[in-house]
Coordinates of C-alpha atoms and ligand atoms in Angstrom, one line a residue:
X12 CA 2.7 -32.3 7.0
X13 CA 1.7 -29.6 9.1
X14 CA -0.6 -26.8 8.2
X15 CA 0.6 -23.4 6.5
X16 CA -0.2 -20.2 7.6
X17 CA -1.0 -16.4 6.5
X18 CA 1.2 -13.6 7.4
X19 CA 0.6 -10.0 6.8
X20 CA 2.6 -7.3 6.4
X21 CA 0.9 -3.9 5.9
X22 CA 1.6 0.1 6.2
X23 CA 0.1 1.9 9.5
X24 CA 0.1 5.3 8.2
X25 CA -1.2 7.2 4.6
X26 CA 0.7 4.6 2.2
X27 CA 4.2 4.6 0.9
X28 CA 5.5 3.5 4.2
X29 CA 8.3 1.0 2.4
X30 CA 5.7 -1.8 1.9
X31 CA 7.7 -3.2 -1.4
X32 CA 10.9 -2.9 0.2
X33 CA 9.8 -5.4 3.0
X34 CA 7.7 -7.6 1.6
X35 CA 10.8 -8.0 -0.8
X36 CA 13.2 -8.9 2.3
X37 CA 11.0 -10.8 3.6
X38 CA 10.1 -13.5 1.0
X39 CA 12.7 -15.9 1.2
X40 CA 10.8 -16.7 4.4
X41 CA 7.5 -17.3 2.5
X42 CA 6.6 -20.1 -0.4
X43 CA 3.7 -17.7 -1.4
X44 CA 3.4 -13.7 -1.8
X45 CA -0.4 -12.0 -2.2
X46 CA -1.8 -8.7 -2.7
X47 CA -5.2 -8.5 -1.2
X48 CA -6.8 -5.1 -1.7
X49 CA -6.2 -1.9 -3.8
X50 CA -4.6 -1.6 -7.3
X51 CA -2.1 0.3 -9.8
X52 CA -2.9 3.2 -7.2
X53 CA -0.2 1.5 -5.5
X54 CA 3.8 1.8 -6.2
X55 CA 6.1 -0.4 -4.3
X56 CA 9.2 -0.1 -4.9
X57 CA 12.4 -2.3 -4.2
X58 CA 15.5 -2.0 -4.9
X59 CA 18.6 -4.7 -5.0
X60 CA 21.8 -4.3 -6.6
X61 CA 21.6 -1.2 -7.2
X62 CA 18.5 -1.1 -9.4
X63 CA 15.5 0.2 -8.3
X64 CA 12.0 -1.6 -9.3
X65 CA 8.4 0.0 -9.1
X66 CA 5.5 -2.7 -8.7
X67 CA 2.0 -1.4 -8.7
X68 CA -0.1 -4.4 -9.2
X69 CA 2.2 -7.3 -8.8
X70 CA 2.8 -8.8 -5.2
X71 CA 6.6 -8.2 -4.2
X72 CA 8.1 -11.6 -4.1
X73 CA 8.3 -11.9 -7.7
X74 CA 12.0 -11.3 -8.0
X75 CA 12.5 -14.4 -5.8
X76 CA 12.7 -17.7 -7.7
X77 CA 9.8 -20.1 -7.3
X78 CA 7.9 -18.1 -5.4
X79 CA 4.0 -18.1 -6.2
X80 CA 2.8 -14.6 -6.4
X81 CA -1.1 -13.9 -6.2
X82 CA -3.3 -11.1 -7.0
X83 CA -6.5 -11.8 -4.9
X84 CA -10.3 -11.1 -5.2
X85 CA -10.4 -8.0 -3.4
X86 CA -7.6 -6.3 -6.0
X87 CA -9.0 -4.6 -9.0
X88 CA -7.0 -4.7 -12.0
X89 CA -6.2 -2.7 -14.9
X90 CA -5.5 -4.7 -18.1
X91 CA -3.4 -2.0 -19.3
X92 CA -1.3 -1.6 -16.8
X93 CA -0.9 -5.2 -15.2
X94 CA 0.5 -5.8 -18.7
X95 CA 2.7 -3.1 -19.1
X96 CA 3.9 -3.7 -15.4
X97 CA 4.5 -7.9 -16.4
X98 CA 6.5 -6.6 -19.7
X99 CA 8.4 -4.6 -17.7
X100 CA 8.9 -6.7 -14.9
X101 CA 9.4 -9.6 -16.9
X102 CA 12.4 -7.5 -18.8
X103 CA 14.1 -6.6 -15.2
X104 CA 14.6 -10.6 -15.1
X105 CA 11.4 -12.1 -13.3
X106 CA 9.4 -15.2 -14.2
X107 CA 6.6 -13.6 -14.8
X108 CA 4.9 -16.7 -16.8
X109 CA 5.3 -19.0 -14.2
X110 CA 4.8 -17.2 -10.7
X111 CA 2.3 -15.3 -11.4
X112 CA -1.4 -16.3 -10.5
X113 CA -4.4 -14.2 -10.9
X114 CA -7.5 -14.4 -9.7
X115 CA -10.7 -14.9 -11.3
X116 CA -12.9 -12.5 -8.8
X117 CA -10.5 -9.8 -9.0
X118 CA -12.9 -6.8 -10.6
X119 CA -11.4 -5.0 -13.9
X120 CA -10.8 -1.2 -14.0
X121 CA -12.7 -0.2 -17.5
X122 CA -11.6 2.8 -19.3
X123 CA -14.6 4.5 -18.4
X124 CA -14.0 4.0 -14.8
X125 CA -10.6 5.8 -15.4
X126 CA -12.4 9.1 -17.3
X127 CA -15.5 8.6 -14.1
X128 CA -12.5 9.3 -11.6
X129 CA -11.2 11.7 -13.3
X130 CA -14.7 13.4 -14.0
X131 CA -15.4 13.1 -10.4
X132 CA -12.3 14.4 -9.3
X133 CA -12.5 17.5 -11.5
X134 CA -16.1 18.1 -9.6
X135 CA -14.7 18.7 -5.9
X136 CA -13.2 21.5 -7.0
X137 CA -11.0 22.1 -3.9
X138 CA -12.5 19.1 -2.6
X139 CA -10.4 16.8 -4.6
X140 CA -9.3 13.5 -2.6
X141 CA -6.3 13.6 -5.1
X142 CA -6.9 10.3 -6.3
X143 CA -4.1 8.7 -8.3
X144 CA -6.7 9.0 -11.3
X145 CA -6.3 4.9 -12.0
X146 CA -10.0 4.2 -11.2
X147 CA -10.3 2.8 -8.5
X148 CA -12.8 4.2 -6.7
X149 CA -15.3 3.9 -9.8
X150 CA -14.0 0.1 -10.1
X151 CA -15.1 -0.5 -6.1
X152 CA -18.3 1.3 -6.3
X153 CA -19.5 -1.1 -9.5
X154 CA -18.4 -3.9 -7.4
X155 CA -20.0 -3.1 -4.1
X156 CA -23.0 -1.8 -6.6
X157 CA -22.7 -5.0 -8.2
X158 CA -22.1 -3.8 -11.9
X159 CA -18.5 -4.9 -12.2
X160 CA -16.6 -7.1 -14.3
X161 CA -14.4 -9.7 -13.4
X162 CA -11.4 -11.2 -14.4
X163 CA -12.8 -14.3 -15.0
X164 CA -15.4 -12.3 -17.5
X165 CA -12.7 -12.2 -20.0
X166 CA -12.9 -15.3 -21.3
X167 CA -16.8 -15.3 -21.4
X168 CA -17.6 -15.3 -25.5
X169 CA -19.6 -12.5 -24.7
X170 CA -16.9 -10.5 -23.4
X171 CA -17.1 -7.6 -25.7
X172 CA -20.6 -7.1 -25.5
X173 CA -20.7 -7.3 -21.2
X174 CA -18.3 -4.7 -21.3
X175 CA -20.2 -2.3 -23.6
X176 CA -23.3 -2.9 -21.2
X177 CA -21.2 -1.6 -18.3
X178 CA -19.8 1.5 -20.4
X179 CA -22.7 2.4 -21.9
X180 CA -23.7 3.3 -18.2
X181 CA -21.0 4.8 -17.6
X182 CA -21.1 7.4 -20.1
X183 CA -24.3 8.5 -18.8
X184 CA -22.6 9.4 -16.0
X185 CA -19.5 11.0 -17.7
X186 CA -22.1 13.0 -20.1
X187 CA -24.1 14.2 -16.2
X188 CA -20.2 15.0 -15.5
X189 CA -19.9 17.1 -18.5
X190 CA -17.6 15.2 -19.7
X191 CA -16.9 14.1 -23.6
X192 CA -15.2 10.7 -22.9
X193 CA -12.0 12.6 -24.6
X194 CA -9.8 9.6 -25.8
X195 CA -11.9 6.6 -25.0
X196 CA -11.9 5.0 -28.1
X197 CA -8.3 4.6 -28.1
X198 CA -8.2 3.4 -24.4
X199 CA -10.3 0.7 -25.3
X200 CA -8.3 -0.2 -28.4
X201 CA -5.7 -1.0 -25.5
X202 CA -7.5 -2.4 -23.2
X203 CA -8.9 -4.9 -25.7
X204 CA -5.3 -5.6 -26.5
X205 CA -3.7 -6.2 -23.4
X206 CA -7.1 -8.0 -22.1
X207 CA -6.2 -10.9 -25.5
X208 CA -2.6 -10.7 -24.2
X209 CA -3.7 -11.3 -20.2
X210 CA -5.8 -14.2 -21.5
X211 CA -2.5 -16.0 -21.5
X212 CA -1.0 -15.9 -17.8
X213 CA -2.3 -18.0 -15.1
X214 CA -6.3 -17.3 -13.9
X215 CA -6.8 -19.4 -10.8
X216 CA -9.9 -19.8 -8.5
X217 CA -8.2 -17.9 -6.2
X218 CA -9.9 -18.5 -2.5
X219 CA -9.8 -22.6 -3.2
X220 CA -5.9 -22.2 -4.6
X221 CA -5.0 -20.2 -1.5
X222 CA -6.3 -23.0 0.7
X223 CA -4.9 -25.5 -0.8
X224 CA -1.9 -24.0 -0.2
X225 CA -2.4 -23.6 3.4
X226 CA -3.6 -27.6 3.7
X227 CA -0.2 -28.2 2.0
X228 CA 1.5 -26.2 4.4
X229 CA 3.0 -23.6 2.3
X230 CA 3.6 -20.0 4.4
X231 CA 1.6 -16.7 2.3
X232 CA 2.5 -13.3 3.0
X233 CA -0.4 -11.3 2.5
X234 CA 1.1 -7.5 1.1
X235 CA -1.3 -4.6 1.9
X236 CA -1.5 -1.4 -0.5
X237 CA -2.1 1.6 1.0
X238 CA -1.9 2.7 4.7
X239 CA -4.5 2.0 7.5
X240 CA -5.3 5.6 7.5
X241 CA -6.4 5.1 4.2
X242 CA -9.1 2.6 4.5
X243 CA -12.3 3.1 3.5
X244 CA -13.8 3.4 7.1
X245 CA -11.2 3.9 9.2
X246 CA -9.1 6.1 7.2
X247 CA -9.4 10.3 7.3
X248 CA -13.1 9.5 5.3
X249 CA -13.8 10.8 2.8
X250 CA -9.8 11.7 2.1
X251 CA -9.1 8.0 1.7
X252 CA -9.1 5.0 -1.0
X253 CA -11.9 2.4 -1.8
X254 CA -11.0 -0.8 0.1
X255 CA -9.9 -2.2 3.4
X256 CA -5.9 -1.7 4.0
X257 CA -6.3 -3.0 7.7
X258 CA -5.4 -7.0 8.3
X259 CA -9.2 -7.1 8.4
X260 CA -9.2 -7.0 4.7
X261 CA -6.9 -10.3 4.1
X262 CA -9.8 -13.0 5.4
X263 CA -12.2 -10.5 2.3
X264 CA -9.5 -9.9 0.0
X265 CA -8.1 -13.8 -0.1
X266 CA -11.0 -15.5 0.7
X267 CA -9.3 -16.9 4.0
X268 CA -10.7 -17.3 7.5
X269 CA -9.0 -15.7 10.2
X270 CA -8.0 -18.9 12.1
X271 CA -5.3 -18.5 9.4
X272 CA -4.0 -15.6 10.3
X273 CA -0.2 -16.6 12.1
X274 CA 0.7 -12.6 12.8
X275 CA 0.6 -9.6 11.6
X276 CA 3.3 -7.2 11.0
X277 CA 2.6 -3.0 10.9
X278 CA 5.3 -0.7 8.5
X279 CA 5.7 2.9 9.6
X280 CA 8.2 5.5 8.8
X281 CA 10.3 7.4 10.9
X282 CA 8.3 10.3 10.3
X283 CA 5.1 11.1 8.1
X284 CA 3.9 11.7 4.5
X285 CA 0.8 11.7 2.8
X286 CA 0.1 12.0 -0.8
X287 CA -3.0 14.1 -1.9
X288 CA -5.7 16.0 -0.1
X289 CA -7.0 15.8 3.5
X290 CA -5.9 15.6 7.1
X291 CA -2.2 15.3 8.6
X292 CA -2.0 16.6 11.9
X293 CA 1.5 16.9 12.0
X294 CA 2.4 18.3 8.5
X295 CA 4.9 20.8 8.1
X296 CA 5.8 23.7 6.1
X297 CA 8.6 24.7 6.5
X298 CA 12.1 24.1 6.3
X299 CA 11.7 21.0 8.0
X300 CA 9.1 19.4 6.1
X301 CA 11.3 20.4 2.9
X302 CA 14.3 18.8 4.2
X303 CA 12.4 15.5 5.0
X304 CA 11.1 15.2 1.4
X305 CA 14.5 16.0 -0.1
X306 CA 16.7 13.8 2.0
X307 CA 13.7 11.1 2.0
X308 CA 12.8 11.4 -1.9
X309 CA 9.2 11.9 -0.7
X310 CA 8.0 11.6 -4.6
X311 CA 5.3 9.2 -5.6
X312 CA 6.1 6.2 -6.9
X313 CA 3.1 6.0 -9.1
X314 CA 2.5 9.4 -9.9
X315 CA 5.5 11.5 -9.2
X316 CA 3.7 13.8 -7.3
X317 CA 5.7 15.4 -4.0
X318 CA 4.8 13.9 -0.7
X319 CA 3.7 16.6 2.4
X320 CA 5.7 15.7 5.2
X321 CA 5.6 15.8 8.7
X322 CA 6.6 14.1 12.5
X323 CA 5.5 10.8 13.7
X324 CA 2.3 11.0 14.8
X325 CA 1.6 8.2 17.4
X326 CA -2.0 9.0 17.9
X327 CA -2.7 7.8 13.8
X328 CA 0.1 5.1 14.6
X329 CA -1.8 3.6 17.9
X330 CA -4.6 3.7 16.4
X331 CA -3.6 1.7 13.2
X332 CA -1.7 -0.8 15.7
X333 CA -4.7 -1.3 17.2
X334 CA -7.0 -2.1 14.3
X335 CA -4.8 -4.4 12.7
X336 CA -4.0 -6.2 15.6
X337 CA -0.3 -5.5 14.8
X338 CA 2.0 -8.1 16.6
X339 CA 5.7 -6.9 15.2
X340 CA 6.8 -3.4 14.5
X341 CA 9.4 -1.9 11.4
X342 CA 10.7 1.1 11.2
X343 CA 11.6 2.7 7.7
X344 CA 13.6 5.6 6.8
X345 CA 15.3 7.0 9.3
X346 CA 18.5 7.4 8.0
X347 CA 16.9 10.2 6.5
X348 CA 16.7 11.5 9.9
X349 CA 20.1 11.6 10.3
X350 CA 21.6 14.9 11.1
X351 CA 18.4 16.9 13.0
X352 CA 19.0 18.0 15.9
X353 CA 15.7 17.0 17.4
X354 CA 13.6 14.9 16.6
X355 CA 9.5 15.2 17.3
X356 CA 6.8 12.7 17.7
X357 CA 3.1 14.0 18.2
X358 CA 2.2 12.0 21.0
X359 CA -1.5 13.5 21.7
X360 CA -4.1 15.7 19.7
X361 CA -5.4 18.8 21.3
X362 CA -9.2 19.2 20.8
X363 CA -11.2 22.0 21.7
X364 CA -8.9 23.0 24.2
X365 CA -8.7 19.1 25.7
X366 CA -6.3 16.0 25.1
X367 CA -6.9 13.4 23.5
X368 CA -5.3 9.9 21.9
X369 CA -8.0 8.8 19.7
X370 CA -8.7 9.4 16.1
X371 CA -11.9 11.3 16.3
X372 CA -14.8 10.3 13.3
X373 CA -14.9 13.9 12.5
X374 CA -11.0 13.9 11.6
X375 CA -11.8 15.5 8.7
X376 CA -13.6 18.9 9.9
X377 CA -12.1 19.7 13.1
X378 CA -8.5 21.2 13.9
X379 CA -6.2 19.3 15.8
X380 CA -3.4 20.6 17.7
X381 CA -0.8 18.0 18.1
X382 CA 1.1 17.4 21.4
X383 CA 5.0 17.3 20.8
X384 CA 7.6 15.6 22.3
X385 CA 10.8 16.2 21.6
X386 CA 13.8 13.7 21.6
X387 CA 17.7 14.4 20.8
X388 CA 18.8 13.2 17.3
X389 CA 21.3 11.6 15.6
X390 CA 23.9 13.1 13.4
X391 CA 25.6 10.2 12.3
X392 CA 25.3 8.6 8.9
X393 CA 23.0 5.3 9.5
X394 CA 22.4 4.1 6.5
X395 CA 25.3 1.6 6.0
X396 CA 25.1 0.0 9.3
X397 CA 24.1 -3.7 10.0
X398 CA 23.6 -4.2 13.2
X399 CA 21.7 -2.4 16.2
X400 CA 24.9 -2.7 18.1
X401 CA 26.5 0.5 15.4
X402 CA 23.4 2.5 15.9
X403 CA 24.2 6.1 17.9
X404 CA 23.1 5.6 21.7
X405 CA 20.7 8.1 21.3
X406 CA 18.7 6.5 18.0
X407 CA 19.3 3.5 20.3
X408 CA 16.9 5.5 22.9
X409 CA 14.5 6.9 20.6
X410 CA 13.8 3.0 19.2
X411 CA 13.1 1.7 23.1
X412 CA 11.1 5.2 23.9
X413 CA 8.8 4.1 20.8
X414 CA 8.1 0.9 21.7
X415 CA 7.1 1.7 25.2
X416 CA 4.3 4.7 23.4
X417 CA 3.4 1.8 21.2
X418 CA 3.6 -1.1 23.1
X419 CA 4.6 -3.7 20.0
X420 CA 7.9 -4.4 19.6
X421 CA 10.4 -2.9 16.9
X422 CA 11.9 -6.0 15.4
X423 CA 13.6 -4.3 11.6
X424 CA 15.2 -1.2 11.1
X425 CA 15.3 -0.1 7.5
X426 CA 18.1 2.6 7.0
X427 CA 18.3 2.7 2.9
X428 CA 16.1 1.0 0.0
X429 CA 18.1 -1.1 -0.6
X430 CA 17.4 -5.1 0.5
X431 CA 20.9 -5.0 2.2
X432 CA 20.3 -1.8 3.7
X433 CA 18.2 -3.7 6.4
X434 CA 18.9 -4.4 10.5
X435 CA 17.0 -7.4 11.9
X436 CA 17.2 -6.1 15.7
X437 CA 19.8 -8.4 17.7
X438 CA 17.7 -8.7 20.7
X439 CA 14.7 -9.8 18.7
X440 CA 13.9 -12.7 15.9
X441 CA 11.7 -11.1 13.0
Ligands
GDP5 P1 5.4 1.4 -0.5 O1 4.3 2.0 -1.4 O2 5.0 1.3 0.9 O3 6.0 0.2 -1.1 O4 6.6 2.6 -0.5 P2 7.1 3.4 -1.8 O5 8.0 2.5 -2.6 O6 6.0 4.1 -2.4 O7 8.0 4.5 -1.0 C1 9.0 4.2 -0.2 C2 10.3 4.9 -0.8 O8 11.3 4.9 0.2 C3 10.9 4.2 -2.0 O9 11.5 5.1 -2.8 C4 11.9 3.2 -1.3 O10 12.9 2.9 -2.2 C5 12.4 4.1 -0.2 N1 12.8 3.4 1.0 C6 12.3 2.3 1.6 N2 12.9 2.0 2.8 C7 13.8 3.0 3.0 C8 14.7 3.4 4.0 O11 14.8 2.7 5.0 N3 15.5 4.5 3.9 C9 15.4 5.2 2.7 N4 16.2 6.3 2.7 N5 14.6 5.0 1.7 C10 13.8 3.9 1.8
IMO6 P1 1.0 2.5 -1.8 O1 0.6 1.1 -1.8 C1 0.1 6.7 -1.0 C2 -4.0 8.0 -2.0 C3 -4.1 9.0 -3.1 C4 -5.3 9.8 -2.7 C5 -6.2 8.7 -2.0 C6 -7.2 8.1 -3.0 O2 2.1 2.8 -2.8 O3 1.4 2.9 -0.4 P2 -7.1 6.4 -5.0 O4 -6.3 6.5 -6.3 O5 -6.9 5.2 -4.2 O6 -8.6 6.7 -5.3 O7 -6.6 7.7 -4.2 O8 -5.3 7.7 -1.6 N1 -3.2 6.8 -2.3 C7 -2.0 6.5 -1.9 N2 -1.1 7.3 -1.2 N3 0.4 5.4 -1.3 C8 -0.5 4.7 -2.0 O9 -0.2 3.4 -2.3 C9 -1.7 5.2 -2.4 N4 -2.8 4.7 -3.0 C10 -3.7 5.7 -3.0 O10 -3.0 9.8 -3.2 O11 -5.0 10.7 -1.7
MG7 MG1 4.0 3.6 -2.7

């Protein structure tokens, strides 16, 4: 038998990019689906007949029958909500009990690492990262300052008593916060609960059961959370989440070696969003950007919140191509394009008066200028075509224009959220 292989699939700009939607598509194609980073921060959605599904902790193939699903080591979960999401996804019709694996290394968000995030939050002031308030960075920092618990910590007999260890510390820090814990007893009358009720779904030594499946030749799609410029050290710092959402982060997050690693494939939109604070180059403000979040439901999946929206910027999207090593190209939402005019695409920064194409470390603090260019659009209605052969000649254009700029190859077109709503280009084999 020969050997499997890794796959990733992961989102080149601030998150949202339609990472649930393709992992989805793409599953039949895989025997094994993993998440390897990030946490119920994320919301992946996916939609098929119709019905619409939000997954936040969960890896995306678990609407496809027999398909193992993983949560990796480098995830941190909340008992809370993994349980609420398995109820629910387990009531949309998914074998839940059997294709779910979990494992063992993944570090638990604690309540008090929810009120921490929150307490920390509500210190910056205008500062605020706008974090989705789920914990997470609290959760990573006990884990890099090696004070978290694990998954597999739950079935230690001393469970209960490792836990209040970890939260007593923490509520030093909530009191130097000034805050009163409000609620925390209750939160940890649920998380006790749903931590009995996880005890019963499968707990795997994860980095061993993901190369056993490779030896057995199984294909894994490793699903990235977040967007690349997100990461923790590549991202617009300190504006960014608490793990690694580049393909760097599979071989940490799943405890496989690189030589694994078949190819990677990079998910952008047609345009930009970003949820919460910090920099985005190309935002807009106006009638534009308002019209891109309407026609593009630019809401949070997790929170609700409204996304800012903005043009393609291809400085951020080289740049994430480039880190990840991206081998194949998709292209979400631009059916929502459909209609404008023009279309823009930020294809250089202006910097003190000079060009440039790189992401510069101090992203954060300086003001960039982007350099437009502008290309026709497309007025037709997109979204129900199948092939690239029905596409206007002049979306036809833009798609060739981009992957000259980005020199990767386009091989999807998503035009709807729907699985169906999906072109696998003609000219190439995804
Ligand atoms: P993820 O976090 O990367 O999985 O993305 P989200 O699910 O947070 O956000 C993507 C949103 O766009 C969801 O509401 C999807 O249903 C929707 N979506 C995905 N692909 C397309 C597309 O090609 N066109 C349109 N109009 N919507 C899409
Ligand atoms: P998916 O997987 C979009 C953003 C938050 C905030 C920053 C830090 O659905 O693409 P955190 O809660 O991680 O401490 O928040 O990162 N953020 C996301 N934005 N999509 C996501 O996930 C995100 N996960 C975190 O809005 O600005
Ligand atoms: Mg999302």
């Amino acid at each position: 038998m020969s050997i499997g292989y890794v796959d990733v699939v992961l989102g080149l700009q601030w998150g949202d990019e339609g990472k649930g939607k393709i992992a989805d598509f793409l599953t039949p194609k895989y025997d094994v689906v993993a998440r390897f980073q990030g946490g119920p921060n994320a919301g992946h959605s996916l939609e098929m007949n119709g019905v619409k599904h939000v997954l936040n902790t969960i890896p995306s193939g678990i609407f496809h029958e027999n398909c193992i699903n993983l949560i990796g080591n480098g995830v941190v979960i909340d008992p809370v909500r993994l349980m609420d999401e398995i109820d629910r996804t387990i009531t949309a019709g998914a074998d839940v009990r059997s294709n779910l694996y979990i494992s063992r290394k993944a570090n638990l968000i604690l309540p008090t690492h929810k009120l921490l995030d929150a307490a920390s939050e509500e210190q910056k002031g205008d500062q605020k990262i706008g974090s989705t308030l789920r914990g997470i960075g609290p959760t990573y920092r006990d884990k890099y300052g090696r004070n978290g618990l694990r998954t597999g910590d739950i079935f230690h007999p001393n469970f209960k008593a490792m836990y209040q260890k970890v939260a007593d510390s923490h509520m030093k820090h909530l009191r130097q916060f000034g805050s009163d814990a409000d609620g925390l007893e209750h939160m940890e009358q649920e998380f006790f609960a749903a931590v009995d009720r996880l005890r019963e779904f499968k707990f795997v030594e994860s980095e061993y059961f993901v190369h056993e499946l490779i030896k057995s030749g199984k294909r894994i799609l490793a699903e990235g959370a977040q967007g690349s410029m997100l990461d923790i050290d590549f991202g617009s710092y300190p504006f960014v989440t608490s793990s690694n959402t580049i393909s760097g982060g599979v071989t940490v997050g799943l405890g496989v070696a690189p030589k694994y690693i078949r190819k990677v494939m990079g998910i952008f939109k047609a345009y930009c969003t970003r949820v919460g604070g910090g920099p985005f180059p190309t935002e807009l403000n106006d009638p534009i950007g308002e019209q891109l979040r309407k026609a593009g439901h630019e809401y949070g999946a997790t929170t609700g919140r409204p996304r800012r929206c903005g043009w393609l910027d291809l400085v951020a999207l080289n740049y994430a191509v480039m880190l990840s090593g991206v081998d194949e190209l998709i292209m979400m939402k631009s059916d929502v394009m459909s209609g404008m005019e023009e279309v823009c695409v930020a294809t250089a920064y202006r910097l003190n008066g000079t060009e440039t194409n790189q992401v510069p470390h101090n992203y954060v603090d300086v003001d960039l200028e982007p350099v437009y260019t502008s290309h026709p659009g497309w007025s037709e209605d997109i979204s129900q075509h199948r092939s690239e052969s029905q596409f206007p000649e002049t979306f036809r254009n833009y798609i060739s224009w981009l992957e000259e700029q980005l020199d990767v190859p386009i091989k999807v077109i998503s035009i709807g959220p729907d699985r169906v709503q999906t072109v696998v280009r003609e000219t190439q084999s995804a």
